[in-house]
Short mmCIF file of C-alpha atoms and ligand atoms in Angstrom, two decimals:
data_model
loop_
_atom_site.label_atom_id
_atom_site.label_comp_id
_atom_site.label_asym_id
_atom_site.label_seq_id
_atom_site.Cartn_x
_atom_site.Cartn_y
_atom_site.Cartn_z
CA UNK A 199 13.63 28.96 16.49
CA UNK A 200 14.73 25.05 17.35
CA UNK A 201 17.88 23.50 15.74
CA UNK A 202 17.19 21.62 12.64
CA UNK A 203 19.01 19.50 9.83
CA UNK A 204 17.16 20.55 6.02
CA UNK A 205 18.69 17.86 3.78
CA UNK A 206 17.34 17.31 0.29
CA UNK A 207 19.49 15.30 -1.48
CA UNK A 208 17.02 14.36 -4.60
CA UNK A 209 18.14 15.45 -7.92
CA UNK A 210 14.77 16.95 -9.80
CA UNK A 211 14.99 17.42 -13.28
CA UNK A 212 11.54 19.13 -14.48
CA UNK A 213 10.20 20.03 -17.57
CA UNK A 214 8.54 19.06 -21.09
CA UNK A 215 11.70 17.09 -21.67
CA UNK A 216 12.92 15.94 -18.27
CA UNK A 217 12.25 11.97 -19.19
CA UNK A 218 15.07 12.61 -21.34
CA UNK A 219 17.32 12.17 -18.57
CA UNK A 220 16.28 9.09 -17.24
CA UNK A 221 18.93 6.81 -18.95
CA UNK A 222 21.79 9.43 -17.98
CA UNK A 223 20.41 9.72 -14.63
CA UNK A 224 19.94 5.56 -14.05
CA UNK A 225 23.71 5.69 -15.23
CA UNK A 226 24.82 8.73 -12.88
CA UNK A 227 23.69 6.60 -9.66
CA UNK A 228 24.57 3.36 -10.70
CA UNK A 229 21.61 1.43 -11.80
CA UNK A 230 22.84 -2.61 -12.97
CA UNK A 231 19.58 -3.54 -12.97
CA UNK A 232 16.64 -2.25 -12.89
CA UNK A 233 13.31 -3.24 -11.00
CA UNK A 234 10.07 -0.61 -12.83
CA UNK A 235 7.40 -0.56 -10.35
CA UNK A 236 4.09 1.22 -11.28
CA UNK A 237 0.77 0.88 -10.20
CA UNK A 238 -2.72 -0.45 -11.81
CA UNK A 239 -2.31 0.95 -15.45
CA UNK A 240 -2.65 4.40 -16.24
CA UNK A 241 1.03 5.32 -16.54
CA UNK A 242 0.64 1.50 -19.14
CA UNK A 243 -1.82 3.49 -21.13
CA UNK A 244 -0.50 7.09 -21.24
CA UNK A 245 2.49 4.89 -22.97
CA UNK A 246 5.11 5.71 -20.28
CA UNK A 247 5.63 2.70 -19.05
CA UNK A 248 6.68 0.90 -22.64
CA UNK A 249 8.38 4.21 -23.57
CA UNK A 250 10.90 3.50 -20.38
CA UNK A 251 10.94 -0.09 -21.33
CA UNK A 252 12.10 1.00 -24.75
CA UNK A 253 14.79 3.29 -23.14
CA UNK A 254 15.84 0.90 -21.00
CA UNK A 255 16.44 -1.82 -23.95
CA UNK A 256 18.24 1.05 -26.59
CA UNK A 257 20.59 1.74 -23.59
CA UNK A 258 21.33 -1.77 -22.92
CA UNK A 259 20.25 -1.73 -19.05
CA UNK A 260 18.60 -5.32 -17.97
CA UNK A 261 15.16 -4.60 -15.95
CA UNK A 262 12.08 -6.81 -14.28
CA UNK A 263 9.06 -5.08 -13.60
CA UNK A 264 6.49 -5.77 -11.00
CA UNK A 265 3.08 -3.46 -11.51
CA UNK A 266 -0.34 -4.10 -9.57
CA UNK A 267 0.73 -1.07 -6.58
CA UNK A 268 -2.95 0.56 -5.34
CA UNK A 269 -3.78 2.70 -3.37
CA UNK A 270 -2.41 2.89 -0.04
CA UNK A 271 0.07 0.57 -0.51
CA UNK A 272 0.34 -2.91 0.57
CA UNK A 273 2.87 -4.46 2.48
CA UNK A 274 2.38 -8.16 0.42
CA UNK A 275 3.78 -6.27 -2.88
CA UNK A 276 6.45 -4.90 -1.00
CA UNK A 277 7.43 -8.29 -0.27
CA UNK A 278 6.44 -9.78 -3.51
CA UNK A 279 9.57 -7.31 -4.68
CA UNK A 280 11.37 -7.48 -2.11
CA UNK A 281 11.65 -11.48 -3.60
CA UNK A 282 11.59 -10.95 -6.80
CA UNK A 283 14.40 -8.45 -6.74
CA UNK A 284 16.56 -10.70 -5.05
CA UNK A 285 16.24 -13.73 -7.27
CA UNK A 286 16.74 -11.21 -10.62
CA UNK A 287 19.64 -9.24 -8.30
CA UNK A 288 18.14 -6.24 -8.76
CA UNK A 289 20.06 -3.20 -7.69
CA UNK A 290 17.96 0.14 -8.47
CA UNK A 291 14.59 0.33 -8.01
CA UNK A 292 12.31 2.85 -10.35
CA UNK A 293 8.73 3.98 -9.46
CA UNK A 294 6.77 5.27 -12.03
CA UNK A 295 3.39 6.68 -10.61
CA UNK A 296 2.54 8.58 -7.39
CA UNK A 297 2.86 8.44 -3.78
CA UNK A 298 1.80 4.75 -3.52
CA UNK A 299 3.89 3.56 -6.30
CA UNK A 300 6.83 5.60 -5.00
CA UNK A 301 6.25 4.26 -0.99
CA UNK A 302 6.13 0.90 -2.42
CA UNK A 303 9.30 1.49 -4.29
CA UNK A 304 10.66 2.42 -1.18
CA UNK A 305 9.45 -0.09 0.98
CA UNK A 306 11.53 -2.86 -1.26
CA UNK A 307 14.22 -0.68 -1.28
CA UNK A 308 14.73 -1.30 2.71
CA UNK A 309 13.42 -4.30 2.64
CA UNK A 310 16.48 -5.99 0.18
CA UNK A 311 18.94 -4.32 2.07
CA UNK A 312 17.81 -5.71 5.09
CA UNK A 313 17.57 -9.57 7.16
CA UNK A 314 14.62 -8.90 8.79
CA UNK A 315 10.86 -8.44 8.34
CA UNK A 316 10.88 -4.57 6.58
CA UNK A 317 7.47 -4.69 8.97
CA UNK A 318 9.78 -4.17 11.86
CA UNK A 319 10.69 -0.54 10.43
CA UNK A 320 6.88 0.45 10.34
CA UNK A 321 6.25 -1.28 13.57
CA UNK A 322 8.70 0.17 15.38
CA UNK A 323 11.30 -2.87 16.17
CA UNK A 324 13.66 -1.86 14.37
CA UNK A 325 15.03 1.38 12.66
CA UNK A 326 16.66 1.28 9.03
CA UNK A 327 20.70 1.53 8.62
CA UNK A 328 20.17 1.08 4.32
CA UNK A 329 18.66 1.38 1.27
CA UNK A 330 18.47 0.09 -2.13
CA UNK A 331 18.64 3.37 -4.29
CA UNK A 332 15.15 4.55 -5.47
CA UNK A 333 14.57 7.14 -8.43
CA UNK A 334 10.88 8.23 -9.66
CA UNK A 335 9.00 9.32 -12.82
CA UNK A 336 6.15 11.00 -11.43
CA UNK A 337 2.92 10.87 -12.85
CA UNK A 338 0.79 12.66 -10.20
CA UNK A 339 1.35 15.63 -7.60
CA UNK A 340 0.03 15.07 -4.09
CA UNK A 341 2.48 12.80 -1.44
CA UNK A 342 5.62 14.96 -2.10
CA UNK A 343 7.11 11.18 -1.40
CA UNK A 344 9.10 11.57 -4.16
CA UNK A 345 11.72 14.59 -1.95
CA UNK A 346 10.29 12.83 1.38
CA UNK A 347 12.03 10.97 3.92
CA UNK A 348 8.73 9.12 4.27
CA UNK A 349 7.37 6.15 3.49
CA UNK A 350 3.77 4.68 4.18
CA UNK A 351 2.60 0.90 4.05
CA UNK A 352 -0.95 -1.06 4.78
CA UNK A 353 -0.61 -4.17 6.24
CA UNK A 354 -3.92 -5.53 5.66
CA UNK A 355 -3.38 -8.57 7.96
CA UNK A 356 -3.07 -6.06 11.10
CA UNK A 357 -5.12 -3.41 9.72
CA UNK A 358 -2.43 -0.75 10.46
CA UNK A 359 -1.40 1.90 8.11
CA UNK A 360 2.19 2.90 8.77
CA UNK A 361 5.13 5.29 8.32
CA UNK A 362 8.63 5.05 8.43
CA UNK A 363 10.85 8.23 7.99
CA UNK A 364 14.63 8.30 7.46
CA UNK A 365 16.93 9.63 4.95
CA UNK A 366 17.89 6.57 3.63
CA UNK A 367 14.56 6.18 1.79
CA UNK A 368 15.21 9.41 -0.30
CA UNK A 369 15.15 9.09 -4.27
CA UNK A 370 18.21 9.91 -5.85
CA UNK A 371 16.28 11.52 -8.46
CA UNK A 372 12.85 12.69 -9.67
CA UNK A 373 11.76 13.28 -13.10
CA UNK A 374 8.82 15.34 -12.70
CA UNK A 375 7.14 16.39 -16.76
CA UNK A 376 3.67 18.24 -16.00
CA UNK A 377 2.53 17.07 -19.02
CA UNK A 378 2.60 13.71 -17.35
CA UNK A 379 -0.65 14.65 -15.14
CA UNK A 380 -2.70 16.14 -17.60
CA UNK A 381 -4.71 12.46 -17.89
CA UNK A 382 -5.29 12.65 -14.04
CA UNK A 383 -9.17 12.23 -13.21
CA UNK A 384 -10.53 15.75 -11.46
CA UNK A 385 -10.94 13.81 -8.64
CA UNK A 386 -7.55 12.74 -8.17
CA UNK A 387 -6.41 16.28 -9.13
CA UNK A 388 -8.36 17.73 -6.52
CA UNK A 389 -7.01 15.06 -3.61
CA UNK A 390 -3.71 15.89 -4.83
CA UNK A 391 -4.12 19.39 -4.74
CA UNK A 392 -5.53 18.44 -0.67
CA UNK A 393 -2.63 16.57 0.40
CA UNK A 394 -0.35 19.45 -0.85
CA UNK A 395 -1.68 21.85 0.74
CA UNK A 396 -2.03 19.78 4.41
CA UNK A 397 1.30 19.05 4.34
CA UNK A 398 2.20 22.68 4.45
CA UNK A 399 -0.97 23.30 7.21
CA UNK A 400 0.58 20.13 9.38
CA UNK A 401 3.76 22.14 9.69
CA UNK A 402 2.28 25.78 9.73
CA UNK A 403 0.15 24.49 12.74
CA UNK A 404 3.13 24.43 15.25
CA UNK A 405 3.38 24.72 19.00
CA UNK A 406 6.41 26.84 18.44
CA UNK A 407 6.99 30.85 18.21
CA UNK A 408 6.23 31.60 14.82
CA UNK A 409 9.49 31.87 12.78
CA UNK A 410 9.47 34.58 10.25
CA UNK A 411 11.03 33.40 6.76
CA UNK A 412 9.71 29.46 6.96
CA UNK A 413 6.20 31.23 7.97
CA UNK A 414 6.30 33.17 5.28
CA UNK A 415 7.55 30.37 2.86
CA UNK A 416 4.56 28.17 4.20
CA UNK A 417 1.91 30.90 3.51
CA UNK A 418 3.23 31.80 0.28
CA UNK A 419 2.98 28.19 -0.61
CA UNK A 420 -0.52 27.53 0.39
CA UNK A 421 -2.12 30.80 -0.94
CA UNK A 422 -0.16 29.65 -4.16
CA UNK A 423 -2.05 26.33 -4.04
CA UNK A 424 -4.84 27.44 -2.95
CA UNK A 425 -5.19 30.48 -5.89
CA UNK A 426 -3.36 27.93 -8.76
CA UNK A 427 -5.52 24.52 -7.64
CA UNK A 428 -8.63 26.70 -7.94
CA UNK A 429 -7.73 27.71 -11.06
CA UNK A 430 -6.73 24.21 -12.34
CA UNK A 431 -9.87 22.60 -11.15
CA UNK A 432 -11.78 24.95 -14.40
CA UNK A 433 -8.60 24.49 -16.60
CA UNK A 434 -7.12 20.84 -16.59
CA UNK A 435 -5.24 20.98 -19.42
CA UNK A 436 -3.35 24.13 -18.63
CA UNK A 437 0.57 22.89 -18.80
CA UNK A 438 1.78 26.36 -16.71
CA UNK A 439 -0.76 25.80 -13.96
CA UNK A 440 0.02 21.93 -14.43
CA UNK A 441 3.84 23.00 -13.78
CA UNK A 442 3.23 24.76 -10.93
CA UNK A 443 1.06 22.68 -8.74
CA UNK A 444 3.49 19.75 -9.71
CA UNK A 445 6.64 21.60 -8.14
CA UNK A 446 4.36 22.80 -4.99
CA UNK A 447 3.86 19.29 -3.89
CA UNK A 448 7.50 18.65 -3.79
CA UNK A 449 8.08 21.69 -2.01
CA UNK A 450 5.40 21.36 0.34
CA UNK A 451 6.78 18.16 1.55
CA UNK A 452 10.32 18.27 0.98
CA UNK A 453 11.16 20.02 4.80
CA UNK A 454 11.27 23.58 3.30
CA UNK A 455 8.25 25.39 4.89
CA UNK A 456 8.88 23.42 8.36
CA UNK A 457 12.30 24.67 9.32
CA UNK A 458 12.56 25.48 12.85
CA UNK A 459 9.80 24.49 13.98
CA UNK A 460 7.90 21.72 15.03
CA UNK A 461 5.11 19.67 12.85
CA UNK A 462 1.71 18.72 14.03
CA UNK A 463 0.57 16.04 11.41
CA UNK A 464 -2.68 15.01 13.71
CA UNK A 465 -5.11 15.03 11.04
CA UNK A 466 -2.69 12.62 8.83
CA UNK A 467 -2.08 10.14 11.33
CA UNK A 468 -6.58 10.72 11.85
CA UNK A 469 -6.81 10.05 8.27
CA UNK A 470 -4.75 6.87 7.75
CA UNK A 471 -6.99 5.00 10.11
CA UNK A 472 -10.33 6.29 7.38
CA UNK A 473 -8.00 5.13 4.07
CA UNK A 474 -7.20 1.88 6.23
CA UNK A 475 -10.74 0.99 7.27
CA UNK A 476 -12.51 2.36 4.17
CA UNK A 477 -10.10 2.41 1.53
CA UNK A 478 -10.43 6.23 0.92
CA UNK A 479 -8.08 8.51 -1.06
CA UNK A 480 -5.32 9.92 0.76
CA UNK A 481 -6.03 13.63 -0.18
CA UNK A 482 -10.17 12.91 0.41
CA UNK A 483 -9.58 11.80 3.91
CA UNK A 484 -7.57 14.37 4.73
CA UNK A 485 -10.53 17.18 3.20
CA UNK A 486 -13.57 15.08 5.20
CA UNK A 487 -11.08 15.96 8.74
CA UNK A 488 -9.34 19.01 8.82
CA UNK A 489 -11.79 21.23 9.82
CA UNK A 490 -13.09 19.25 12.19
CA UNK A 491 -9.41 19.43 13.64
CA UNK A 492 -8.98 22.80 13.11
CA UNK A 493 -12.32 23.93 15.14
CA UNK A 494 -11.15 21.41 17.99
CA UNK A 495 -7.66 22.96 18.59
CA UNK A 496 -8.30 26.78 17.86
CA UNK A 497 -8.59 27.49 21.26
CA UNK A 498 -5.07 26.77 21.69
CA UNK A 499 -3.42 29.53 19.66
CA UNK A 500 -6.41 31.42 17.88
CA UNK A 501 -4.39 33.94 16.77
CA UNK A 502 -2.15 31.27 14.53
CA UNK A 503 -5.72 30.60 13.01
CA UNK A 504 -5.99 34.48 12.39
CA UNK A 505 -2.73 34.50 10.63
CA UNK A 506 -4.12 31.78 8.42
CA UNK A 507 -7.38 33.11 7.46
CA UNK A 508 -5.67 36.69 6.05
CA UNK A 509 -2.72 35.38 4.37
CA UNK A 510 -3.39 32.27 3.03
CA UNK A 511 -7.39 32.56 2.80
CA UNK A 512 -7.80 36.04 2.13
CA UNK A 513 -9.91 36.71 5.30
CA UNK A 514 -10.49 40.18 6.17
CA UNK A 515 -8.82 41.05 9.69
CA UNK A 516 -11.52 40.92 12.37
CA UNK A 517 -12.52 39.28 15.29
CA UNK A 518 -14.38 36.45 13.58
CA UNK A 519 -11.18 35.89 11.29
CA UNK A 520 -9.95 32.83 12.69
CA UNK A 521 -13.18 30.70 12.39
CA UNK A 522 -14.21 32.31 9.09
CA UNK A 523 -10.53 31.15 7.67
CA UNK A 524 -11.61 27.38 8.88
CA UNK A 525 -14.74 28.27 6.96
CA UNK A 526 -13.47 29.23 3.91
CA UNK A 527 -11.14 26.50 3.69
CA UNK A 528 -13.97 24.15 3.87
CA UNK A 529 -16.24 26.19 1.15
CA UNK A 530 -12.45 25.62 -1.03
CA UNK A 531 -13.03 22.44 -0.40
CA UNK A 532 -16.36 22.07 -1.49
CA UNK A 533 -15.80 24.52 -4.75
CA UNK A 534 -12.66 21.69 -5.62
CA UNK A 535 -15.27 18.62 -4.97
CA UNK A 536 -13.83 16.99 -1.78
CA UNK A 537 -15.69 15.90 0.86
CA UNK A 538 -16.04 17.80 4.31
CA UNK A 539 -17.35 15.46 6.67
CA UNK A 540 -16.89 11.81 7.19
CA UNK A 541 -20.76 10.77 5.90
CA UNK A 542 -19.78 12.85 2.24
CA UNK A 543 -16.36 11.07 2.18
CA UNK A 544 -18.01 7.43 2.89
CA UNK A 545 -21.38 7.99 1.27
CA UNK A 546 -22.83 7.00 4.99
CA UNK A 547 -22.13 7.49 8.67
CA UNK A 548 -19.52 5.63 10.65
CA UNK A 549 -20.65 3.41 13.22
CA UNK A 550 -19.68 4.26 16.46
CA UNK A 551 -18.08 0.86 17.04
CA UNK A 552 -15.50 1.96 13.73
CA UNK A 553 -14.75 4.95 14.85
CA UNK A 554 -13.50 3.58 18.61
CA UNK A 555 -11.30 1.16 16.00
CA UNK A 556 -10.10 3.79 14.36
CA UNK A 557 -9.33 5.34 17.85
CA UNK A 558 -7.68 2.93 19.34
CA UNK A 559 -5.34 1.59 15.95
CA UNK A 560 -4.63 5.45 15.81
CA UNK A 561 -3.34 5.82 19.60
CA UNK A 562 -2.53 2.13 19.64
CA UNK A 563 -5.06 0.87 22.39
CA UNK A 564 -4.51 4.54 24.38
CA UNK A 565 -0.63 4.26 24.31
CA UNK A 566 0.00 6.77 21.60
CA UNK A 567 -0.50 9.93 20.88
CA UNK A 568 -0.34 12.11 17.79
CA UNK A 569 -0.21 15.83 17.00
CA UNK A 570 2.10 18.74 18.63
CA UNK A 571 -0.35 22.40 17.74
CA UNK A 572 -2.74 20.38 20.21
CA UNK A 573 -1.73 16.68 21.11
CA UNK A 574 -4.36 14.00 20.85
CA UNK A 575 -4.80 10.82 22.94
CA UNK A 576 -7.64 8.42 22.25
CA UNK A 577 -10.38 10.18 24.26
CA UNK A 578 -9.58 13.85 21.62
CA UNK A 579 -9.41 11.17 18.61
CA UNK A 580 -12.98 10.09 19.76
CA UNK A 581 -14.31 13.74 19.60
CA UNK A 582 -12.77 14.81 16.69
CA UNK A 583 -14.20 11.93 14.58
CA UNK A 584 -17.56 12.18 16.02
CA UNK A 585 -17.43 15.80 15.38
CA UNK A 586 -16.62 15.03 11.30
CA UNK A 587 -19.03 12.67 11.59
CA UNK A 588 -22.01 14.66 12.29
O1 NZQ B 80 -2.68 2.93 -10.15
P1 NZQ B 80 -2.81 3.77 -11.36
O2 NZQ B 80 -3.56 3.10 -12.47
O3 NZQ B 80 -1.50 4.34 -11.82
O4 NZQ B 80 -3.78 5.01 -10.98
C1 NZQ B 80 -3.44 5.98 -10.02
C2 NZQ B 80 -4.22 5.81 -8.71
O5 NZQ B 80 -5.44 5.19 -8.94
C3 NZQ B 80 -3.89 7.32 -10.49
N1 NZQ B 80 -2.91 8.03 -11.31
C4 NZQ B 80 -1.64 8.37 -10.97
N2 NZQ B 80 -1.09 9.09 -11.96
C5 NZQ B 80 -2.00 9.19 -12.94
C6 NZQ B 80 -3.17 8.51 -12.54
N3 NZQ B 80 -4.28 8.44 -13.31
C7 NZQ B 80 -4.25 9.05 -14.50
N4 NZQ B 80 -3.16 9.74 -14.96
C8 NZQ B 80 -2.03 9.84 -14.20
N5 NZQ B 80 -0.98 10.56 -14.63
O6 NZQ B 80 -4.11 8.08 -9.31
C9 NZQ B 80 -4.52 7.23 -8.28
C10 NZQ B 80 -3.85 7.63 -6.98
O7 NZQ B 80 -2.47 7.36 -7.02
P2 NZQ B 80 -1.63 7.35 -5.66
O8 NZQ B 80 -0.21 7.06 -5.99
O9 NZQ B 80 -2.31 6.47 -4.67
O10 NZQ B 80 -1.81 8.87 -5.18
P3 NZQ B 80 -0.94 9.76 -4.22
O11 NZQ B 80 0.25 10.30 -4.92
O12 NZQ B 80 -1.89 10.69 -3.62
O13 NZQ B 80 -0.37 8.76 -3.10
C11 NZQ B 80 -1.15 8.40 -1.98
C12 NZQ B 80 -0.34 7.56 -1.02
O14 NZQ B 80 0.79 8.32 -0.55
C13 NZQ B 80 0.78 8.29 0.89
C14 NZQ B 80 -0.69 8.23 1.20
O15 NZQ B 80 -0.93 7.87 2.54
C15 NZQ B 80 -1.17 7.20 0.20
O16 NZQ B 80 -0.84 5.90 0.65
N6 NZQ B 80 1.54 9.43 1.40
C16 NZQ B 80 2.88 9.36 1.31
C17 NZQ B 80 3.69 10.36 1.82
C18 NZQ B 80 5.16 10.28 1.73
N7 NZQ B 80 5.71 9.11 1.41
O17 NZQ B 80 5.87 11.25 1.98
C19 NZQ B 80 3.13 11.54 2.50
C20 NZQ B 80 1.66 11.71 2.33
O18 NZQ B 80 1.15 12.44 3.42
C21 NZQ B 80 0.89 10.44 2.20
O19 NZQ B 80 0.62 9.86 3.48
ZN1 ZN B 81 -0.38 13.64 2.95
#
């Protein structure tokens, strides 16, 4: 087992009810005034947006919004905020959506507290000492940004997709009410559902010796999703199942089912060069590669892949076990309508010319590489996307 710090300082409050606490909670961690950040409308249609606005108002708290956040983030809202929250003197910062809202939110949250470019944090020039406070109303389970230390921009100018992790980026709270994602298309659903589960498998696929109770965390988590997201994909409008996919994706990401050990995250830093050269969903991208991953770095602990096919897939013990667990995750997949390869995720084949782009952005022209189960330079990046390209 390695050494490791597990700190998850967000407050959740969950339930029918929980946006009941936003004003209390806005109060309890000093909120002056307020910036709402959401994304291209739904959570202005379901009503939540003007419902906050309202609450705000009634409670007398001052607040500027800024909406317009899509997918995969871009860096030019963060410093449209970044702006505007310094000529209002903004001093608490609220997302209301999902991962992209809530990285955005975060992204202006480092970037007021900061001289510099908030680039440099993504880029690597500098690391962050501050941040504005953040808190979320979530409106769709999938990043887990809203208990991460994570955040992830575009910059569309460079064409680079980027994280920055540190604690200072963590929400002080997260108002999570299920009842919230029962408008969310099956398709988004089904990416969520996707990303939840990967960021359990990114951690579960470790070059460490496995460590009992986080293993058995992980699995329990992913057969959970696995078992619940099936379910939810033939009953949307379940609350329960709702409610329990919802606090998965927190869990998934929040550090719980990595203790100890090391993460691998290869087929996430694979997939944010496909959302930044084709605009793809998050959770999609991630579906088109993994088992293209998986079958490319089996070899290197097969029996890791055994222990994943019988307790999270439900594989039968045997000596085909491992691959048929890569297999069934792919049929799961298919059954929740996300793609497999890289032609079903696009609706054609990459060129080869994009997918040495995508190589080098992901290694950095060969200077970089990603992954710990198996690690990757550009020449493994190559193979894996011609593989998922086939
Ligand atoms: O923009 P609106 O109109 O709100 O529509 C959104 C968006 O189109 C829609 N949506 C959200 N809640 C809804 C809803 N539609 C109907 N009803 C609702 N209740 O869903 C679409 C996707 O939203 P988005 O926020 O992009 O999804 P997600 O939560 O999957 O976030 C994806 C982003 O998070 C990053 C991804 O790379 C991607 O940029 N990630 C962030 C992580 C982190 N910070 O820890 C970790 C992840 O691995 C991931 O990389
Ligand atoms: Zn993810």
């Amino acid at each position: 087992m390695r050494d490791f710090v597990y700190y998850t300082p967000t407050e959740v409050v969950f339930g029918r009810k929980s946006e009941d606490s936003l004003i209390p909670l806005l109060n309890k961690y000093g909120a002056g005034k307020v910036l709402i950040h959401y994304g291209g409308g739904s959570a202005v249609r379901s009503g939540l947006i003007p419902k906050i606005k309202a609450m705000l108002d009634s409670a007398g708290l001052p607040w500027v919004e800024l909406g317009g956040v899509v997918p995969n983030p871009h860096l030019s809202l963060v410093y449209e905020g970044i702006k505007l929250c310094r000529k209002e003197r903004v001093d608490f910062i609220l997302a209301v959506g999902g991962g992209s809202v809530i990285d955005s939110a975060k992204g202006i949250a480092y970037g007021i507290r900061y001289d510099g470019d908030v680039w440099d944090f993504f880029d690597g020039k500098a690391a962050p000492k501050d941040s504005a406070p953040v808190g979320v109303v979530l409106t769709i389970p999938a990043s887990g940004s809203e208990m991460s230390d994570s955040c992830v921009l575009t910059n569309t100018e460079k064409g680079q997709k980027r994280g920055c992790n540190s604690n200072f980026c963590r929400c002080r709270f997260a108002i999570m009410n299920p009842e919230r994602t029962l408008t969310l298309p099956d398709f988004q659903t089904a990416c969520g559902i996707t990303d939840i589960m990967m960021h359990s498998m990114e951690r579960y696929f470790t070059p460490d010796a496995p460590m009992p109770i986080t293993d058995s965390l992980c699995e329990g988590l992913m057969r959970d999703v696995r078992v619940t997201g099936e379910k939810l994909m033939a009953d949307p409008h379940n609350y329960e199942l709702r409610a329990s996919i919802m606090w998965s994706g927190s869990l998934a990401h929040n550090g719980l089912t990595g203790c100890g050990v090391r993460f691998d995250f290869g087929t996430h830093r694979l997939e944010h060069e496909l959302s930044t050269m084709y605009g793809v969903a998050h959770g999609a991208g991630l579906a088109a590669l993994w088992c293209h991953w998986a079958k490319y770095v089996m070899a290197e602990n097969p029996s890791r892949f055994r222990s994943f096919a019988i307790k999270v897939m439900d594989i039968p013990d045997g000596p085909e076990a491992a691959r048929r667990g890569i297999d069934a995750m792919r049929d799961f997949y298919r059954r929740i309508g996300m793609p497999t390869s890289i032609p079903e995720l696009i609706g054609r084949k990459a060129t080869r010319e994009e997918i040495e782009t995508m190589a080098d952005r992901c290694s950095r022209g060969g200077t970089f590489t990603v992954g710990a189960f198996k690690v990757l330079g550009r020449p493994e990046m190559i193979d894996i996307y011609t593989k998922a390209n086939e």
